[in-house]
Amino acid sequence: MTMQTIVQTIARTLDQEMSQDERVVVMGEDVGKRGGVFLATENLFDKYGPDRVIDTPLSEAAIIGAAVGMAVHGMRPVAEIQFADYVYPGFDQLVSQAAKLRYRSGGQFSAPMVVRMPAGGGVGGGHHHSQNPESHFVHTAGLKVVYPSTPIDTRGLLRTAIRDEDPVVFMEPKRLYRAVKEEIPEDDDTLIPLGQARVRREGDDVVLVSYGGSMGETLKAADELERQDVSAHVIDLRSLMPWDRSTVLEAVARVGRVVLVSEAPRSLGFMSEVSATITEQVLDSLLAPPMRVTGFDIPYPFAYDREYLPGPNRILAAVQQVLDY
């Protein structure tokens, strides 16, 4: 067993997948000798060389476009976008090409590729280094979207994503890169299915649903609720497309109260979809309307990012509202 952070887990998983499958290549800006802006590809260049760890030009369109072409021709590219905020120049390649290949070809071709992107705020990065664009990709048919919050989940989900036959957007909560450690077995080869949520703690009074960078604050809120004799059932979605409707709906139907936490902007954010599904499917079980705690519909602020993020106090206030309803 070794203690690993999320970013260490990414590097180790990439190493193991590359060692087992020569079709797996890593590409992106400074992923080679530098090891990536966050060192998620550290040491891979020395081990696998420039043909499999490819430093690219500063062009996200070229990175994703090249990955699409490589995937169609039998490779398993893992492309890194330095920050999720920079993905937009490559947006067309991702949503118009990668996502559509299986459908355009009548199933003859697909694009088995992963696009990794560090996302989210809380690192003082301002509006060009802190955004959460997951809703764009969840809204695009043909893409799968993953957003873990722990090293173990990152490991199992990244392995599954690399082996998937279709394109996967793999979002990584960069403020948790080195903030969370877990013991991971040396010989662990677990595959976590995409679309399977994880219950982080059992509870009976309110359901808290979150993912990615907001999971830490959600668990802190659950700890405080426990001190107040309120039992929180906490669900980490881990995967947003597909997402685990049954785990969420069963918990909400049992408990009757739910608070949905995401740092992405509020309007048309992913939690709006979760809220609508709950309302459609288990309305008669609800003891209070679903409550969302999210970021705001503004450009991500540089000076007040901690106020922008849904911290424990905002989550506790929402829980109080559903308890008092």
Backbone as numpy.savetxt, mean C-alpha at the origin, in Angstrom:
# Nx Ny Nz CAx CAy CAz Cx Cy Cz
15.74 -16.38 12.95 14.90 -15.19 12.95 15.78 -13.93 12.95
15.41 -12.94 12.17 16.12 -11.67 12.19 15.10 -10.54 12.30
15.49 -9.49 13.04 14.64 -8.30 13.12 14.85 -7.46 11.86
13.77 -7.13 11.20 13.90 -6.37 9.96 12.89 -5.22 9.92
13.34 -4.12 9.32 12.43 -3.02 9.03 11.72 -3.30 7.70
10.79 -2.44 7.35 10.09 -2.61 6.08 11.07 -2.49 4.91
11.95 -1.49 4.96 12.84 -1.28 3.82 13.86 -2.41 3.72
14.30 -2.95 4.84 15.20 -4.11 4.79 14.48 -5.32 4.21
13.22 -5.46 4.55 12.43 -6.58 4.03 12.27 -6.49 2.52
12.08 -5.28 2.02 11.95 -5.10 0.57 13.23 -5.55 -0.13
14.38 -5.07 0.37 15.65 -5.43 -0.26 15.88 -6.94 -0.22
15.57 -7.54 0.90 15.79 -8.98 1.04 14.85 -9.78 0.13
13.60 -9.34 0.05 12.64 -10.05 -0.80 13.01 -9.94 -2.27
13.42 -8.74 -2.68 13.86 -8.58 -4.07 15.05 -9.49 -4.35
15.98 -9.53 -3.42 17.16 -10.40 -3.59 16.74 -11.86 -3.76
15.85 -12.33 -2.91 15.44 -13.73 -2.99 14.66 -14.03 -4.27
13.80 -13.12 -4.66 13.04 -13.36 -5.89 13.97 -13.34 -7.12
14.97 -12.46 -7.11 15.92 -12.41 -8.23 16.79 -13.65 -8.27
17.11 -14.18 -7.09 17.96 -15.37 -7.06 17.20 -16.60 -7.54
15.89 -16.61 -7.37 15.08 -17.77 -7.75 14.56 -17.70 -9.18
14.48 -16.49 -9.73 13.88 -16.33 -11.05 14.68 -15.29 -11.83
15.41 -15.73 -12.83 16.28 -14.80 -13.56 15.50 -13.80 -14.41
14.19 -14.01 -14.51 13.38 -13.05 -15.25 13.12 -11.77 -14.45
13.33 -11.83 -13.13 13.06 -10.67 -12.28 14.20 -9.67 -12.42
13.85 -8.45 -12.81 14.83 -7.36 -12.91 14.31 -6.16 -12.12
15.24 -5.37 -11.62 14.90 -4.16 -10.87 15.34 -2.96 -11.69
14.51 -1.95 -11.76 14.84 -0.77 -12.56 14.28 0.48 -11.93
14.97 1.60 -12.17 14.51 2.87 -11.62 15.68 3.84 -11.49
15.37 5.01 -10.97 16.38 6.06 -10.84 17.26 5.78 -9.62
18.54 5.62 -9.84 19.53 5.41 -8.77 19.35 4.10 -8.01
18.72 3.11 -8.61 18.53 1.84 -7.91 19.80 0.98 -7.93
20.79 1.35 -8.74 21.99 0.56 -8.90 22.97 0.71 -7.75
24.15 1.29 -8.02 25.17 1.44 -6.98 24.63 2.16 -5.75
23.78 3.16 -5.97 23.22 3.93 -4.85 22.29 3.09 -3.99
21.61 2.13 -4.60 20.66 1.30 -3.86 19.30 1.93 -3.68
19.00 2.96 -4.51 17.71 3.62 -4.40 17.73 4.75 -3.38
16.79 5.68 -3.52 16.79 6.85 -2.65 16.60 6.45 -1.19
15.90 5.34 -0.93 15.70 4.87 0.45 16.50 3.59 0.74
17.37 3.21 -0.18 18.23 2.02 -0.05 17.43 0.71 -0.07
16.28 0.73 -0.74 15.47 -0.49 -0.83 16.05 -1.50 -1.81
17.03 -1.07 -2.64 17.67 -2.00 -3.58 19.18 -2.11 -3.27
19.54 -1.82 -2.06 20.95 -1.82 -1.66 21.58 -3.20 -1.89
22.78 -3.19 -2.44 23.62 -4.38 -2.68 23.16 -5.25 -3.86
22.01 -4.97 -4.44 21.54 -5.81 -5.55 22.41 -5.64 -6.79
22.89 -4.41 -7.02 23.71 -4.16 -8.21 24.99 -4.98 -8.15
25.64 -5.00 -6.99 26.89 -5.75 -6.87 26.67 -7.24 -7.09
25.51 -7.74 -6.72 25.24 -9.18 -6.82 24.74 -9.58 -8.21
23.92 -8.73 -8.85 23.27 -9.14 -10.09 23.72 -8.36 -11.32
24.43 -7.24 -11.10 25.00 -6.52 -12.23 24.01 -5.61 -12.95
24.55 -4.85 -13.93 23.75 -3.81 -14.60 22.67 -4.33 -15.54
22.73 -5.60 -15.90 21.69 -6.13 -16.78 20.40 -6.46 -16.03
20.51 -6.62 -14.70 19.31 -6.96 -13.92 18.97 -5.91 -12.87
19.88 -5.00 -12.63 19.61 -3.86 -11.74 19.93 -2.61 -12.55
18.90 -2.03 -13.11 19.08 -1.07 -14.21 18.81 0.35 -13.74
19.86 1.18 -13.78 19.68 2.61 -13.53 19.08 3.25 -14.78
18.01 3.97 -14.59 17.28 4.54 -15.72 17.47 6.05 -15.78
17.11 6.67 -16.90 17.04 8.14 -16.96 15.95 8.65 -16.01
16.00 9.96 -15.74 14.98 10.58 -14.88 13.70 10.75 -15.69
13.03 9.67 -15.96 11.81 9.69 -16.77 10.89 8.56 -16.32
9.87 8.91 -15.58 8.94 7.90 -15.08 8.18 7.26 -16.24
7.89 8.04 -17.29 7.22 7.47 -18.46 8.10 6.39 -19.09
9.40 6.67 -19.15 10.32 5.68 -19.74 10.45 4.46 -18.84
10.51 4.68 -17.53 10.65 3.55 -16.60 9.47 2.59 -16.73
8.26 3.14 -16.63 7.07 2.29 -16.67 6.84 1.74 -18.08
7.09 2.57 -19.09 6.94 2.10 -20.46 7.88 0.95 -20.78
9.13 1.08 -20.34 10.10 0.00 -20.56 9.69 -1.26 -19.79
9.17 -1.06 -18.59 8.72 -2.21 -17.80 7.59 -2.94 -18.51
6.68 -2.19 -19.11 5.58 -2.83 -19.86 6.14 -3.69 -20.99
7.06 -3.12 -21.76 7.65 -3.86 -22.87 8.38 -5.10 -22.40
9.14 -4.97 -21.32 9.87 -6.13 -20.80 8.92 -7.20 -20.31
7.84 -6.79 -19.66 6.87 -7.75 -19.14 6.21 -8.53 -20.29
5.86 -7.82 -21.34 5.22 -8.47 -22.48 6.14 -9.52 -23.11
7.44 -9.25 -23.02 8.41 -10.17 -23.64 8.98 -11.17 -22.64
8.27 -11.40 -21.54 8.62 -12.52 -20.67 9.39 -12.21 -19.42
9.78 -10.94 -19.22 10.51 -10.58 -18.02 9.54 -10.30 -16.87
10.09 -10.15 -15.67 9.29 -9.79 -14.48 9.88 -8.52 -13.89
9.67 -7.37 -14.52 10.29 -6.14 -14.02 9.65 -5.63 -12.73
10.50 -5.12 -11.84 10.05 -4.43 -10.64 10.58 -3.00 -10.75
9.71 -2.09 -11.12 10.12 -0.70 -11.34 9.93 0.11 -10.06
10.91 0.95 -9.77 10.80 1.82 -8.59 10.58 3.26 -9.04
9.53 3.87 -8.50 9.33 5.31 -8.64 9.79 5.93 -7.32
10.72 6.88 -7.37 11.37 7.34 -6.14 10.37 7.82 -5.09
9.38 8.56 -5.52 8.28 8.99 -4.65 6.99 8.82 -5.44
5.92 8.39 -4.77 4.65 8.20 -5.47 4.20 9.47 -6.18
4.59 10.61 -5.64 4.22 11.89 -6.24 4.76 12.06 -7.66
5.82 11.30 -8.01 6.44 11.44 -9.32 5.85 10.49 -10.36
4.84 9.72 -9.99 4.35 8.70 -10.91 3.57 9.28 -12.09
3.12 10.54 -11.96 2.18 11.05 -12.96 2.75 11.13 -14.38
4.02 11.46 -14.60 4.53 11.38 -15.99 4.43 9.97 -16.57
4.40 8.96 -15.72 4.25 7.59 -16.21 2.83 7.06 -16.09
1.91 7.94 -15.72 0.53 7.54 -15.47 -0.09 6.90 -16.72
0.13 7.52 -17.88 -0.48 6.99 -19.11 0.03 5.58 -19.42
1.34 5.37 -19.24 1.88 4.04 -19.49 1.26 3.00 -18.55
0.99 3.43 -17.34 0.46 2.49 -16.35 -1.03 2.19 -16.56
-1.84 3.24 -16.73 -3.29 3.02 -16.79 -3.78 2.74 -18.21
-3.06 3.23 -19.23 -3.52 3.03 -20.60 -2.86 1.83 -21.26
-1.67 1.47 -20.82 -0.96 0.37 -21.45 -0.92 -0.87 -20.53
-0.22 -0.76 -19.40 -0.07 -1.92 -18.52 -1.42 -2.51 -18.10
-2.31 -1.63 -17.68 -3.60 -2.10 -17.16 -4.50 -2.70 -18.23
-4.28 -2.33 -19.49 -5.22 -2.71 -20.54 -4.75 -3.89 -21.39
-3.50 -4.30 -21.25 -2.96 -5.28 -22.18 -3.75 -6.58 -22.22
-4.11 -7.09 -21.05 -4.84 -8.36 -21.02 -6.18 -8.23 -21.76
-6.84 -7.08 -21.60 -8.16 -6.88 -22.20 -8.04 -6.58 -23.70
-7.06 -5.75 -24.05 -6.88 -5.39 -25.46 -6.50 -6.59 -26.31
-5.78 -7.53 -25.70 -5.30 -8.69 -26.48 -6.22 -9.90 -26.35
-7.36 -9.71 -25.71 -8.25 -10.84 -25.53 -7.63 -11.95 -24.72
-6.76 -11.57 -23.79 -6.13 -12.57 -22.93 -4.86 -13.18 -23.49
-4.42 -12.74 -24.68 -3.20 -13.30 -25.27 -1.94 -12.79 -24.58
-2.00 -11.53 -24.08 -0.85 -10.94 -23.42 -1.28 -10.35 -22.08
-0.31 -10.24 -21.19 -0.52 -9.48 -19.96 0.79 -8.78 -19.63
0.77 -7.99 -18.59 1.98 -7.26 -18.18 2.30 -7.62 -16.72
2.98 -8.75 -16.50 3.33 -9.15 -15.13 4.48 -8.29 -14.60
4.15 -7.19 -13.97 5.15 -6.22 -13.51 4.69 -5.60 -12.20
5.65 -5.09 -11.46 5.34 -4.39 -10.22 5.91 -2.99 -10.30
5.11 -2.01 -9.90 5.61 -0.64 -9.78 5.59 -0.28 -8.31
6.77 -0.21 -7.71 6.90 0.16 -6.30 6.96 1.67 -6.18
6.28 2.19 -5.16 6.34 3.64 -4.97 6.18 4.00 -3.50
7.22 4.58 -2.87 7.09 5.10 -1.51 6.04 6.21 -1.48
5.13 6.14 -0.53 4.00 7.08 -0.54 3.74 7.59 0.87
2.92 8.64 0.92 2.43 9.14 2.20 3.29 10.21 2.83
2.73 10.82 3.88 3.37 11.95 4.53 4.02 11.59 5.85
4.24 12.65 6.64 4.82 12.44 7.96 6.33 12.48 7.99
6.96 12.88 6.87 8.42 12.94 6.84 8.90 14.35 6.51
8.01 15.33 6.59 8.40 16.70 6.30 8.76 16.92 4.84
8.13 16.17 3.96 8.50 16.21 2.55 7.75 17.22 1.72
6.70 17.84 2.28 5.93 18.80 1.49 5.09 18.12 0.44
4.50 18.96 -0.44 3.47 18.46 -1.33 4.00 17.65 -2.51
5.29 17.62 -2.78 5.82 16.80 -3.86 6.46 15.50 -3.36
6.36 15.24 -2.06 6.99 14.04 -1.50 6.12 13.41 -0.42
4.81 13.61 -0.48 3.99 13.15 0.65 2.61 12.64 0.25
2.31 12.58 -1.04 0.93 12.32 -1.44 0.60 10.82 -1.44
-0.71 10.58 -1.49 -1.25 9.21 -1.54 -2.17 9.08 -2.77
-1.61 8.68 -3.91 -2.43 8.62 -5.13 -3.13 7.29 -5.35
-3.33 6.48 -4.30 -3.85 5.13 -4.51 -5.21 5.08 -5.20
-6.05 6.10 -4.97 -7.40 6.05 -5.56 -7.36 6.07 -7.08
-6.35 6.76 -7.67 -6.23 6.77 -9.13 -6.09 5.34 -9.66
-5.31 4.54 -8.96 -5.00 3.20 -9.45 -6.10 2.20 -9.10
-6.71 2.36 -7.93 -7.85 1.50 -7.58 -8.97 1.71 -8.60
-9.08 2.91 -9.12 -10.15 3.25 -10.06 -9.86 2.75 -11.48
-8.68 2.21 -11.69 -8.29 1.76 -13.03 -8.42 0.25 -13.13
-9.41 -0.21 -13.89 -9.57 -1.66 -14.07 -8.33 -2.23 -14.73
-7.87 -3.35 -14.21 -6.68 -4.00 -14.76 -5.47 -3.87 -13.87
-5.53 -2.97 -12.87 -4.42 -2.83 -11.93 -4.81 -3.43 -10.58
-3.84 -4.03 -9.92 -4.00 -4.44 -8.54 -3.20 -3.47 -7.69
-3.70 -3.18 -6.49 -3.08 -2.16 -5.65 -2.87 -2.71 -4.24
-1.63 -2.63 -3.78 -1.24 -3.16 -2.47 -0.66 -2.02 -1.63
-0.96 -2.03 -0.32 -0.44 -0.96 0.55 -0.28 -1.51 1.96
0.82 -2.24 2.22 1.02 -2.88 3.54 1.50 -1.88 4.59
1.63 -2.36 5.84 2.08 -1.48 6.92 3.09 -2.15 7.85
3.45 -3.39 7.58 4.41 -4.09 8.45 5.45 -4.82 7.59
6.62 -5.12 8.17 7.63 -5.86 7.41 7.14 -7.23 6.94
6.48 -7.99 7.80 6.04 -9.33 7.42 5.03 -9.27 6.28
4.09 -8.35 6.37 3.11 -8.22 5.29 3.76 -7.73 4.01
4.69 -6.80 4.13 5.40 -6.31 2.95 6.10 -7.46 2.24
6.73 -8.30 3.01 7.47 -9.43 2.44 6.55 -10.39 1.69
5.50 -10.83 2.34 4.60 -11.80 1.72 3.83 -11.23 0.54
3.46 -9.97 0.63 2.70 -9.36 -0.45 3.58 -9.00 -1.64
4.81 -8.54 -1.37 5.71 -8.21 -2.48 6.06 -9.47 -3.27
6.30 -10.55 -2.56 6.59 -11.81 -3.26 5.41 -12.22 -4.15
4.21 -12.12 -3.60 3.02 -12.45 -4.40 2.87 -11.52 -5.59
3.13 -10.23 -5.37 2.99 -9.26 -6.46 3.95 -9.55 -7.60
5.20 -9.89 -7.27 6.19 -10.17 -8.31 5.78 -11.40 -9.12
5.14 -12.35 -8.49 4.76 -13.59 -9.19 3.38 -13.49 -9.86
2.69 -12.37 -9.66 1.36 -12.20 -10.25 1.47 -12.05 -11.77
0.44 -12.46 -12.46 0.45 -12.40 -13.92 -0.03 -11.08 -14.47
-0.39 -10.14 -13.60 -0.89 -8.84 -14.05 -0.16 -7.73 -13.30
-0.27 -6.48 -13.77 0.47 -5.38 -13.14 -0.05 -5.06 -11.73
0.89 -4.84 -10.84 0.57 -4.53 -9.45 1.24 -3.21 -9.06
0.46 -2.29 -8.53 1.00 -1.07 -7.94 1.25 -1.36 -6.47
2.51 -1.27 -6.07 2.90 -1.65 -4.72 3.31 -0.39 -3.97
2.42 0.10 -3.13 2.67 1.34 -2.40 3.29 1.02 -1.04
4.26 1.84 -0.67 5.02 1.58 0.56 4.97 2.82 1.47
4.54 2.66 2.73 4.45 3.81 3.64 5.83 4.24 4.12
6.40 5.24 3.48 7.82 5.54 3.73 8.08 6.04 5.14
7.08 6.61 5.82 7.36 7.03 7.19 7.45 5.83 8.15
7.02 4.67 7.67 7.17 3.45 8.46 8.37 2.61 8.01
9.09 3.06 6.98 10.19 2.27 6.43 11.12 1.73 7.52
11.49 2.62 8.46 12.44 2.23 9.52 11.84 2.39 10.90
10.52 2.64 10.95 9.87 2.87 12.24 9.29 1.59 12.84
9.17 0.55 12.02 8.56 -0.71 12.46 9.55 -1.84 12.22
9.73 -2.69 13.22 10.58 -3.87 13.07 9.79 -5.12 13.48
10.07 -6.21 12.79 9.46 -7.49 13.14 10.49 -8.60 12.96
10.31 -9.66 13.71 11.15 -10.84 13.53 10.64 -11.64 12.34
11.55 -11.96 11.43 11.18 -12.71 10.24 12.10 -13.92 10.12
11.53 -15.11 9.95 12.37 -16.31 9.81 13.26 -16.22 8.59
14.48 -16.74 8.71 15.44 -16.71 7.61 14.89 -17.43 6.38
14.19 -18.55 6.62 13.72 -19.36 5.50 12.25 -19.10 5.16
11.74 -17.96 5.62 10.32 -17.66 5.36 10.08 -17.50 3.86
9.13 -18.22 3.33 8.77 -18.07 1.92 7.25 -17.92 1.78
6.65 -17.28 2.77 5.20 -17.13 2.78 4.73 -16.23 1.64
3.65 -16.66 1.02 2.96 -15.83 0.04 1.65 -15.37 0.66
1.42 -14.07 0.69 0.15 -13.55 1.21 -0.74 -13.22 0.01
-1.91 -13.82 -0.08 -2.79 -13.53 -1.22 -3.18 -12.06 -1.27
-3.22 -11.50 -2.47 -3.73 -10.13 -2.60 -5.23 -10.14 -2.33
-5.71 -9.15 -1.58 -7.14 -9.09 -1.29 -7.53 -9.74 0.01
-6.55 -10.03 0.86 -6.84 -10.66 2.15 -6.39 -9.72 3.26
-7.36 -9.19 4.02 -7.04 -8.26 5.10 -6.46 -9.00 6.30
-5.92 -8.24 7.25 -5.35 -8.82 8.47 -6.00 -8.15 9.67
-6.54 -8.95 10.57 -7.11 -8.41 11.80 -5.96 -8.17 12.78
-5.71 -6.89 13.10 -4.58 -6.56 13.97 -4.93 -6.71 15.44
-6.22 -6.57 15.80 -6.66 -6.87 17.16 -8.17 -7.09 17.16
-8.61 -7.91 18.08 -10.04 -8.24 18.18 -10.73 -7.25 19.11
-11.99 -6.93 18.83 -12.74 -6.03 19.69 -14.23 -6.08 19.40
-15.01 -5.49 20.29 -16.47 -5.63 20.22 -17.24 -4.31 20.19
-16.58 -3.17 20.42 -17.32 -1.92 20.54 -17.30 -1.07 19.28
-16.21 -1.09 18.55 -16.10 -0.30 17.32 -15.07 -0.98 16.41
-15.31 -0.91 15.09 -14.37 -1.43 14.11 -13.56 -0.26 13.55
-12.24 -0.39 13.56 -11.35 0.58 12.94 -10.72 -0.08 11.72
-10.85 0.56 10.56 -10.29 0.01 9.32 -9.28 1.00 8.77
-8.09 0.52 8.43 -7.09 1.41 7.87 -6.11 0.60 7.02
-5.02 1.26 6.58 -3.99 0.60 5.78 -2.79 1.54 5.70
-1.67 0.99 5.26 -0.49 1.81 4.99 -0.04 2.63 6.18
0.37 3.86 5.91 0.96 4.71 6.94 0.03 5.06 8.08
-1.27 5.00 7.87 -2.22 5.36 8.92 -2.44 4.26 9.95
-1.90 3.06 9.68 -2.13 1.96 10.63 -1.51 2.26 11.99
-0.35 2.91 12.01 0.30 3.19 13.29 -0.56 4.06 14.18
-1.11 5.13 13.60 -1.98 6.02 14.37 -3.26 5.31 14.78
-3.77 4.45 13.91 -4.99 3.71 14.23 -4.78 2.77 15.42
-3.63 2.12 15.45 -3.34 1.23 16.58 -3.10 2.02 17.87
-2.48 3.20 17.74 -2.33 4.04 18.93 -3.70 4.45 19.48
-4.62 4.78 18.58 -5.98 5.13 19.02 -6.64 3.93 19.70
-6.43 2.74 19.14 -7.01 1.53 19.75 -6.45 1.30 21.15
-5.15 1.57 21.33 -4.55 1.44 22.67 -5.20 2.40 23.66
-5.40 3.63 23.22 -6.03 4.62 24.11 -7.48 4.24 24.41
-8.18 3.71 23.40 -9.56 3.27 23.64 -9.61 2.15 24.68
-8.62 1.27 24.63 -8.57 0.18 25.61 -8.44 0.74 27.03
-7.63 1.80 27.16 -7.50 2.42 28.49 -8.80 3.06 28.93
-9.68 3.37 27.97 -10.98 3.94 28.29 -12.09 2.87 28.33
-11.67 1.60 28.35 -12.60 0.47 28.39 -13.48 0.39 27.14
-12.93 0.83 26.02 -13.60 0.67 24.73 -12.79 -0.33 23.91
-13.46 -1.38 23.46 -12.79 -2.48 22.76 -12.86 -2.25 21.25
-11.69 -2.05 20.61 -11.65 -1.77 19.17 -11.21 -3.01 18.39
-11.92 -3.28 17.33 -11.57 -4.35 16.39 -10.85 -3.68 15.22
-9.56 -3.96 15.04 -8.74 -3.22 14.07 -8.42 -4.10 12.87
-8.75 -3.60 11.68 -8.51 -4.33 10.43 -7.51 -3.56 9.58
-6.44 -4.23 9.16 -5.47 -3.68 8.21 -5.82 -4.25 6.84
-6.27 -3.39 5.93 -6.72 -3.90 4.63 -5.57 -4.52 3.83
-4.38 -3.93 3.89 -3.17 -4.40 3.20 -3.28 -4.34 1.67
-4.39 -4.69 1.13 -4.60 -4.70 -0.32 -5.89 -3.93 -0.61
-5.80 -2.98 -1.57 -6.95 -2.13 -1.87 -7.69 -2.56 -3.13
-7.02 -3.22 -4.03 -7.68 -3.80 -5.21 -6.97 -5.09 -5.58
-7.56 -6.23 -5.30 -8.87 -6.40 -4.65 -8.77 -6.11 -3.15
-9.92 -5.78 -2.55 -9.94 -5.60 -1.10 -10.88 -6.59 -0.46
-10.65 -6.83 0.82 -11.30 -7.91 1.54 -12.64 -7.46 2.10
-13.64 -7.50 1.26 -14.97 -7.05 1.68 -15.53 -7.91 2.81
-15.34 -9.22 2.72 -15.99 -10.10 3.69 -15.48 -9.86 5.10
-14.16 -9.69 5.27 -13.63 -9.45 6.62 -14.18 -8.15 7.20
-14.28 -7.12 6.37 -14.80 -5.83 6.85 -16.29 -5.93 7.15
-17.05 -6.49 6.21 -18.50 -6.53 6.38 -18.92 -7.41 7.56
-18.23 -8.53 7.73 -18.57 -9.42 8.85 -18.31 -8.73 10.19
-17.20 -8.00 10.28 -16.88 -7.31 11.53 -17.87 -6.18 11.79
-18.17 -5.41 10.76 -19.10 -4.28 10.94 -20.50 -4.79 11.27
-20.92 -5.86 10.62 -22.25 -6.41 10.91 -22.33 -6.91 12.35
-21.23 -7.42 12.86 -21.21 -7.92 14.25 -21.17 -6.78 15.27
-20.37 -5.74 14.98 -20.13 -4.68 15.97 -21.13 -3.52 15.80
-21.42 -3.15 14.56 -22.41 -2.11 14.31 -21.87 -0.70 14.20
-20.61 -0.51 14.55 -20.01 0.84 14.47 -18.65 0.72 13.80
-18.35 1.69 12.90 -17.09 1.60 12.16 -16.52 2.99 11.90
-15.20 3.11 12.04 -14.46 4.32 11.69 -13.39 3.93 10.69
-13.33 4.65 9.56 -12.43 4.33 8.46 -11.33 5.38 8.39
-10.08 4.95 8.42 -8.96 5.88 8.56 -8.02 5.77 7.36
-7.79 6.90 6.70 -6.84 6.97 5.59 -6.29 8.37 5.51
-5.01 8.51 5.19 -4.43 9.85 5.09 -4.62 10.48 3.72
-5.17 9.74 2.77 -5.43 10.30 1.44 -6.52 11.37 1.54
-6.58 12.29 0.56 -7.64 13.31 0.59 -9.03 12.68 0.71
-9.94 13.41 1.29 -11.24 12.85 1.67 -12.14 12.52 0.47
-12.30 13.48 -0.45 -13.26 13.31 -1.54 -12.82 12.21 -2.50
-13.69 11.22 -2.69 -13.44 10.09 -3.57 -12.20 9.29 -3.18
-11.81 9.40 -1.91 -10.73 8.56 -1.41 -11.19 7.11 -1.31
-10.25 6.19 -1.09 -10.61 4.78 -1.08 -11.62 4.47 0.02
-11.54 5.16 1.16 -12.48 4.87 2.23 -13.91 5.27 1.88
-14.08 6.12 0.88 -15.44 6.41 0.41 -16.05 5.16 -0.19
-15.25 4.38 -0.90 -15.72 3.12 -1.47 -16.06 2.11 -0.37
-15.21 2.04 0.65 -15.48 1.11 1.76 -16.76 1.52 2.48
-16.92 2.83 2.71 -18.12 3.31 3.38 -19.38 2.99 2.57
-19.31 3.22 1.26 -20.47 2.95 0.41 -20.82 1.46 0.42
-19.80 0.61 0.39 -20.04 -0.84 0.40 -20.69 -1.27 1.72
-20.20 -0.72 2.82 -20.80 -1.04 4.12 -22.27 -0.61 4.14
-22.53 0.57 3.65 -23.91 1.08 3.66 -24.82 0.23 2.79
-24.31 -0.20 1.64 -25.12 -1.03 0.74 -25.38 -2.41 1.31
-24.35 -2.99 1.95 -24.41 -4.41 2.29 -24.91 -4.71 3.70
-24.60 -3.86 4.67 -24.96 -4.21 6.06 -25.64 -3.03 6.78
-26.41 -2.25 6.02 -27.06 -1.08 6.60 -27.90 -1.42 7.83
-28.62 -2.53 7.77 -29.53 -2.88 8.87 -28.78 -3.22 10.16
-27.47 -3.51 10.05 -26.69 -3.85 11.24 -26.05 -2.63 11.89
-26.08 -1.51 11.20 -25.37 -0.34 11.70 -26.10 0.32 12.87
-25.33 0.66 13.90 -25.85 1.41 15.04 -25.51 2.89 14.91
-24.65 3.22 13.94 -24.27 4.61 13.65 -23.76 4.66 12.22
-23.84 5.82 11.55 -23.29 5.91 10.20 -21.79 5.67 10.20
-21.23 5.05 9.14 -19.78 4.92 9.04 -19.12 6.30 9.06
-18.02 6.40 9.77 -17.33 7.69 9.92 -15.96 7.59 9.27
-15.60 8.59 8.43 -14.27 8.62 7.81 -13.38 9.63 8.53
-12.12 9.24 8.74 -11.09 10.16 9.22 -9.99 10.14 8.17
-9.78 11.26 7.49 -8.91 11.26 6.31 -8.01 12.50 6.29
-7.20 12.60 5.24 -6.54 13.85 4.93 -7.56 14.86 4.43
-7.08 16.02 4.01 -7.99 17.08 3.58 -7.89 17.30 2.08
-8.91 17.95 1.52 -8.95 18.21 0.07 -8.14 19.46 -0.26
-6.87 19.40 0.07 -5.95 20.52 -0.19 -4.61 19.93 -0.65
-3.77 20.73 -1.32 -2.41 20.24 -1.57 -1.75 19.89 -0.25
-0.97 18.81 -0.26 -0.36 18.37 1.00 0.51 19.49 1.57
0.31 19.88 2.83 1.04 21.03 3.39 2.45 20.65 3.85
3.38 21.59 3.66 4.74 21.35 4.14 4.85 21.64 5.64
4.24 22.74 6.08 4.46 23.21 7.46 3.60 22.47 8.48
2.47 21.93 8.06 1.52 21.36 9.03 1.18 19.91 8.67
2.18 19.14 8.29 1.83 17.79 7.83 1.27 16.93 8.96
1.72 17.11 10.19 1.17 16.33 11.30 -0.28 16.69 11.57
-0.65 17.94 11.30 -2.05 18.32 11.45 -2.89 17.76 10.31
-2.27 17.62 9.13 -2.99 17.06 7.98 -3.30 15.58 8.18
-2.35 14.86 8.74 -2.51 13.41 8.89 -3.55 13.09 9.96
-4.32 12.02 9.76 -5.33 11.62 10.76 -4.67 10.96 11.97
-4.31 11.76 12.95 -3.67 11.25 14.15 -4.65 10.65 15.13
-4.13 10.07 16.22 -5.01 9.40 17.20 -6.12 10.29 17.74
-5.86 11.58 17.96 -6.91 12.44 18.53 -8.11 12.57 17.60
-7.85 12.72 16.29 -8.96 12.80 15.33 -9.70 11.47 15.25
-8.97 10.37 15.34 -9.62 9.05 15.30 -10.48 8.85 16.55
-9.95 9.24 17.72 -10.71 9.10 18.96 -11.97 9.95 18.93
-11.89 11.14 18.35 -13.08 12.00 18.26 -14.15 11.34 17.38
-13.71 10.71 16.29 -14.67 10.04 15.41 -15.30 8.83 16.12
-14.49 8.10 16.86 -15.02 6.97 17.60 -16.06 7.44 18.61
-15.79 8.54 19.27 -16.75 9.06 20.25 -18.07 9.41 19.58
-17.97 9.94 18.34 -19.19 10.29 17.61 -20.03 9.05 17.30
-19.39 7.98 16.87 -20.19 6.79 16.54 -20.70 6.10 17.80
-19.95 6.24 18.91 -20.44 5.65 20.17 -21.62 6.44 20.72
-21.60 7.76 20.51 -22.65 8.62 21.05 -23.88 8.69 20.16
-23.79 8.16 18.96 -24.88 8.36 17.98 -26.20 7.80 18.51
